């Protein structure tokens, strides 16, 4: 007879799933502060041992990819929530893109760890949900009159990519807001014919 009863196995799986989420959330917080944070600090923040961290994420790149993917997946599901929270669609659009840019700036700070085939596959897989989230924001802005109809959400993502190139400090935030105002000036106009 074994002590690995179905109930015990289910409990272990639940604990493993909780540990995985705790590790990813700790990595998100710590990578935002310092992309080169030691993984021992991530394990400590998550409340798990190093062995548990490495069972879930055998390499640093595995953890970086999981944290980045978790951030993007979470963000792409928040467009409706951000729209509800703001009195203007334009304000929701700005907040959503500022959050996206913060995630991407963290990614850029992680250097070579995010230049693999696995990374490109993950980015490709996140493109459609990201575009759909931007479409919701654009449609709300069109209804509000702050963006002209006809702009392609994928084009807007490319246009807004300047946000993840501004400095990650107060001056960068100020510069980003100035550039966003310029973008909205352009988006008030109908797009050129295709």
mmCIF file with all atom_site columns, C-alpha atoms in Angstrom, residues 76-168:
data_model
loop_
_atom_site.group_PDB
_atom_site.id
_atom_site.type_symbol
_atom_site.label_atom_id
_atom_site.label_alt_id
_atom_site.label_comp_id
_atom_site.label_asym_id
_atom_site.label_entity_id
_atom_site.label_seq_id
_atom_site.pdbx_PDB_ins_code
_atom_site.Cartn_x
_atom_site.Cartn_y
_atom_site.Cartn_z
_atom_site.occupancy
_atom_site.B_iso_or_equiv
_atom_site.pdbx_formal_charge
_atom_site.auth_seq_id
_atom_site.auth_comp_id
_atom_site.auth_asym_id
_atom_site.auth_atom_id
_atom_site.pdbx_PDB_model_num
ATOM 1  C CA . UNK A 1 76  ? -4.340  41.616 -22.386 1.00 0.00 ? 76  UNK A CA 1
ATOM 2  C CA . UNK A 1 77  ? -7.326  40.611 -20.264 1.00 0.00 ? 77  UNK A CA 1
ATOM 3  C CA . UNK A 1 78  ? -7.592  43.997 -18.519 1.00 0.00 ? 78  UNK A CA 1
ATOM 4  C CA . UNK A 1 79  ? -8.724  46.278 -21.362 1.00 0.00 ? 79  UNK A CA 1
ATOM 5  C CA . UNK A 1 80  ? -12.379 46.094 -20.288 1.00 0.00 ? 80  UNK A CA 1
ATOM 6  C CA . UNK A 1 81  ? -11.476 46.653 -16.641 1.00 0.00 ? 81  UNK A CA 1
ATOM 7  C CA . UNK A 1 82  ? -9.313  49.682 -17.449 1.00 0.00 ? 82  UNK A CA 1
ATOM 8  C CA . UNK A 1 83  ? -12.088 51.145 -19.606 1.00 0.00 ? 83  UNK A CA 1
ATOM 9  C CA . UNK A 1 84  ? -14.608 50.752 -16.760 1.00 0.00 ? 84  UNK A CA 1
ATOM 10 C CA . UNK A 1 85  ? -12.239 52.354 -14.244 1.00 0.00 ? 85  UNK A CA 1
ATOM 11 C CA . UNK A 1 86  ? -11.742 55.546 -16.286 1.00 0.00 ? 86  UNK A CA 1
ATOM 12 C CA . UNK A 1 87  ? -14.257 58.214 -17.209 1.00 0.00 ? 87  UNK A CA 1
ATOM 13 C CA . UNK A 1 88  ? -12.545 58.633 -20.579 1.00 0.00 ? 88  UNK A CA 1
ATOM 14 C CA . UNK A 1 89  ? -11.449 56.016 -23.092 1.00 0.00 ? 89  UNK A CA 1
ATOM 15 C CA . UNK A 1 90  ? -8.385  58.105 -23.853 1.00 0.00 ? 90  UNK A CA 1
ATOM 16 C CA . UNK A 1 91  ? -7.254  57.912 -20.202 1.00 0.00 ? 91  UNK A CA 1
ATOM 17 C CA . UNK A 1 92  ? -7.817  54.137 -20.234 1.00 0.00 ? 92  UNK A CA 1
ATOM 18 C CA . UNK A 1 93  ? -5.828  53.836 -23.478 1.00 0.00 ? 93  UNK A CA 1
ATOM 19 C CA . UNK A 1 94  ? -2.924  55.795 -21.952 1.00 0.00 ? 94  UNK A CA 1
ATOM 20 C CA . UNK A 1 95  ? -2.888  53.780 -18.713 1.00 0.00 ? 95  UNK A CA 1
ATOM 21 C CA . UNK A 1 96  ? -3.023  50.477 -20.586 1.00 0.00 ? 96  UNK A CA 1
ATOM 22 C CA . UNK A 1 97  ? -0.125  51.398 -22.882 1.00 0.00 ? 97  UNK A CA 1
ATOM 23 C CA . UNK A 1 98  ? 1.943   52.782 -20.003 1.00 0.00 ? 98  UNK A CA 1
ATOM 24 C CA . UNK A 1 99  ? 1.521   49.442 -18.205 1.00 0.00 ? 99  UNK A CA 1
ATOM 25 C CA . UNK A 1 100 ? 2.441   47.525 -21.361 1.00 0.00 ? 100 UNK A CA 1
ATOM 26 C CA . UNK A 1 101 ? 5.503   49.693 -21.842 1.00 0.00 ? 101 UNK A CA 1
ATOM 27 C CA . UNK A 1 102 ? 6.626   49.078 -18.255 1.00 0.00 ? 102 UNK A CA 1
ATOM 28 C CA . UNK A 1 103 ? 6.480   45.317 -18.871 1.00 0.00 ? 103 UNK A CA 1
ATOM 29 C CA . UNK A 1 104 ? 8.375   45.631 -22.133 1.00 0.00 ? 104 UNK A CA 1
ATOM 30 C CA . UNK A 1 105 ? 11.022  47.951 -20.643 1.00 0.00 ? 105 UNK A CA 1
ATOM 31 C CA . UNK A 1 106 ? 11.647  45.273 -18.029 1.00 0.00 ? 106 UNK A CA 1
ATOM 32 C CA . UNK A 1 107 ? 12.007  42.734 -20.851 1.00 0.00 ? 107 UNK A CA 1
ATOM 33 C CA . UNK A 1 108 ? 14.543  44.933 -22.647 1.00 0.00 ? 108 UNK A CA 1
ATOM 34 C CA . UNK A 1 109 ? 16.476  45.266 -19.401 1.00 0.00 ? 109 UNK A CA 1
ATOM 35 C CA . UNK A 1 110 ? 16.842  41.494 -19.285 1.00 0.00 ? 110 UNK A CA 1
ATOM 36 C CA . UNK A 1 111 ? 19.116  41.465 -22.325 1.00 0.00 ? 111 UNK A CA 1
ATOM 37 C CA . UNK A 1 112 ? 20.129  38.222 -23.997 1.00 0.00 ? 112 UNK A CA 1
ATOM 38 C CA . UNK A 1 113 ? 17.835  36.105 -21.845 1.00 0.00 ? 113 UNK A CA 1
ATOM 39 C CA . UNK A 1 114 ? 14.937  37.110 -24.061 1.00 0.00 ? 114 UNK A CA 1
ATOM 40 C CA . UNK A 1 115 ? 16.515  36.576 -27.485 1.00 0.00 ? 115 UNK A CA 1
ATOM 41 C CA . UNK A 1 116 ? 15.761  32.913 -28.038 1.00 0.00 ? 116 UNK A CA 1
ATOM 42 C CA . UNK A 1 117 ? 13.401  30.987 -30.277 1.00 0.00 ? 117 UNK A CA 1
ATOM 43 C CA . UNK A 1 118 ? 11.199  30.281 -27.247 1.00 0.00 ? 118 UNK A CA 1
ATOM 44 C CA . UNK A 1 119 ? 10.919  34.008 -26.631 1.00 0.00 ? 119 UNK A CA 1
ATOM 45 C CA . UNK A 1 120 ? 9.939   34.718 -30.218 1.00 0.00 ? 120 UNK A CA 1
ATOM 46 C CA . UNK A 1 121 ? 7.299   31.975 -30.064 1.00 0.00 ? 121 UNK A CA 1
ATOM 47 C CA . UNK A 1 122 ? 5.885   33.502 -26.875 1.00 0.00 ? 122 UNK A CA 1
ATOM 48 C CA . UNK A 1 123 ? 5.826   37.004 -28.391 1.00 0.00 ? 123 UNK A CA 1
ATOM 49 C CA . UNK A 1 124 ? 4.154   35.682 -31.542 1.00 0.00 ? 124 UNK A CA 1
ATOM 50 C CA . UNK A 1 125 ? 1.514   33.884 -29.454 1.00 0.00 ? 125 UNK A CA 1
ATOM 51 C CA . UNK A 1 126 ? 0.767   37.070 -27.480 1.00 0.00 ? 126 UNK A CA 1
ATOM 52 C CA . UNK A 1 127 ? 0.338   39.254 -30.595 1.00 0.00 ? 127 UNK A CA 1
ATOM 53 C CA . UNK A 1 128 ? -3.300  38.335 -31.332 1.00 0.00 ? 128 UNK A CA 1
ATOM 54 C CA . UNK A 1 129 ? -4.569  38.835 -27.750 1.00 0.00 ? 129 UNK A CA 1
ATOM 55 C CA . UNK A 1 130 ? -2.632  42.095 -27.475 1.00 0.00 ? 130 UNK A CA 1
ATOM 56 C CA . UNK A 1 131 ? -4.067  43.349 -30.758 1.00 0.00 ? 131 UNK A CA 1
ATOM 57 C CA . UNK A 1 132 ? -7.583  42.402 -29.604 1.00 0.00 ? 132 UNK A CA 1
ATOM 58 C CA . UNK A 1 133 ? -7.103  44.330 -26.346 1.00 0.00 ? 133 UNK A CA 1
ATOM 59 C CA . UNK A 1 134 ? -5.870  47.376 -28.272 1.00 0.00 ? 134 UNK A CA 1
ATOM 60 C CA . UNK A 1 135 ? -8.858  47.085 -30.620 1.00 0.00 ? 135 UNK A CA 1
ATOM 61 C CA . UNK A 1 136 ? -11.208 47.396 -27.608 1.00 0.00 ? 136 UNK A CA 1
ATOM 62 C CA . UNK A 1 137 ? -9.361  50.511 -26.449 1.00 0.00 ? 137 UNK A CA 1
ATOM 63 C CA . UNK A 1 138 ? -9.318  52.013 -29.958 1.00 0.00 ? 138 UNK A CA 1
ATOM 64 C CA . UNK A 1 139 ? -13.020 51.288 -30.492 1.00 0.00 ? 139 UNK A CA 1
ATOM 65 C CA . UNK A 1 140 ? -13.827 53.038 -27.205 1.00 0.00 ? 140 UNK A CA 1
ATOM 66 C CA . UNK A 1 141 ? -11.699 56.030 -28.231 1.00 0.00 ? 141 UNK A CA 1
ATOM 67 C CA . UNK A 1 142 ? -13.432 56.141 -31.641 1.00 0.00 ? 142 UNK A CA 1
ATOM 68 C CA . UNK A 1 143 ? -16.832 56.117 -29.902 1.00 0.00 ? 143 UNK A CA 1
ATOM 69 C CA . UNK A 1 144 ? -15.592 58.911 -27.628 1.00 0.00 ? 144 UNK A CA 1
ATOM 70 C CA . UNK A 1 145 ? -14.229 60.916 -30.563 1.00 0.00 ? 145 UNK A CA 1
ATOM 71 C CA . UNK A 1 146 ? -10.581 60.974 -29.458 1.00 0.00 ? 146 UNK A CA 1
ATOM 72 C CA . UNK A 1 147 ? -9.420  58.694 -32.298 1.00 0.00 ? 147 UNK A CA 1
ATOM 73 C CA . UNK A 1 148 ? -10.711 58.773 -35.866 1.00 0.00 ? 148 UNK A CA 1
ATOM 74 C CA . UNK A 1 149 ? -12.270 55.599 -37.231 1.00 0.00 ? 149 UNK A CA 1
ATOM 75 C CA . UNK A 1 150 ? -10.222 53.334 -39.456 1.00 0.00 ? 150 UNK A CA 1
ATOM 76 C CA . UNK A 1 151 ? -6.912  53.030 -37.580 1.00 0.00 ? 151 UNK A CA 1
ATOM 77 C CA . UNK A 1 152 ? -5.489  49.518 -37.460 1.00 0.00 ? 152 UNK A CA 1
ATOM 78 C CA . UNK A 1 153 ? -4.794  48.328 -33.878 1.00 0.00 ? 153 UNK A CA 1
ATOM 79 C CA . UNK A 1 154 ? -1.607  46.554 -35.027 1.00 0.00 ? 154 UNK A CA 1
ATOM 80 C CA . UNK A 1 155 ? -0.360  49.828 -36.532 1.00 0.00 ? 155 UNK A CA 1
ATOM 81 C CA . UNK A 1 156 ? -1.136  51.601 -33.262 1.00 0.00 ? 156 UNK A CA 1
ATOM 82 C CA . UNK A 1 157 ? 0.905   49.047 -31.302 1.00 0.00 ? 157 UNK A CA 1
ATOM 83 C CA . UNK A 1 158 ? 3.851   49.724 -33.607 1.00 0.00 ? 158 UNK A CA 1
ATOM 84 C CA . UNK A 1 159 ? 3.325   53.468 -33.285 1.00 0.00 ? 159 UNK A CA 1
ATOM 85 C CA . UNK A 1 160 ? 3.152   53.288 -29.493 1.00 0.00 ? 160 UNK A CA 1
ATOM 86 C CA . UNK A 1 161 ? 6.362   51.257 -29.316 1.00 0.00 ? 161 UNK A CA 1
ATOM 87 C CA . UNK A 1 162 ? 8.242   54.481 -28.557 1.00 0.00 ? 162 UNK A CA 1
ATOM 88 C CA . UNK A 1 163 ? 6.972   54.088 -24.980 1.00 0.00 ? 163 UNK A CA 1
ATOM 89 C CA . UNK A 1 164 ? 9.261   51.178 -24.229 1.00 0.00 ? 164 UNK A CA 1
ATOM 90 C CA . UNK A 1 165 ? 12.250  53.203 -25.409 1.00 0.00 ? 165 UNK A CA 1
ATOM 91 C CA . UNK A 1 166 ? 11.860  56.164 -23.063 1.00 0.00 ? 166 UNK A CA 1
ATOM 92 C CA . UNK A 1 167 ? 13.910  56.210 -19.875 1.00 0.00 ? 167 UNK A CA 1
ATOM 93 C CA . UNK A 1 168 ? 12.525  54.282 -16.922 1.00 0.00 ? 168 UNK A CA 1
#
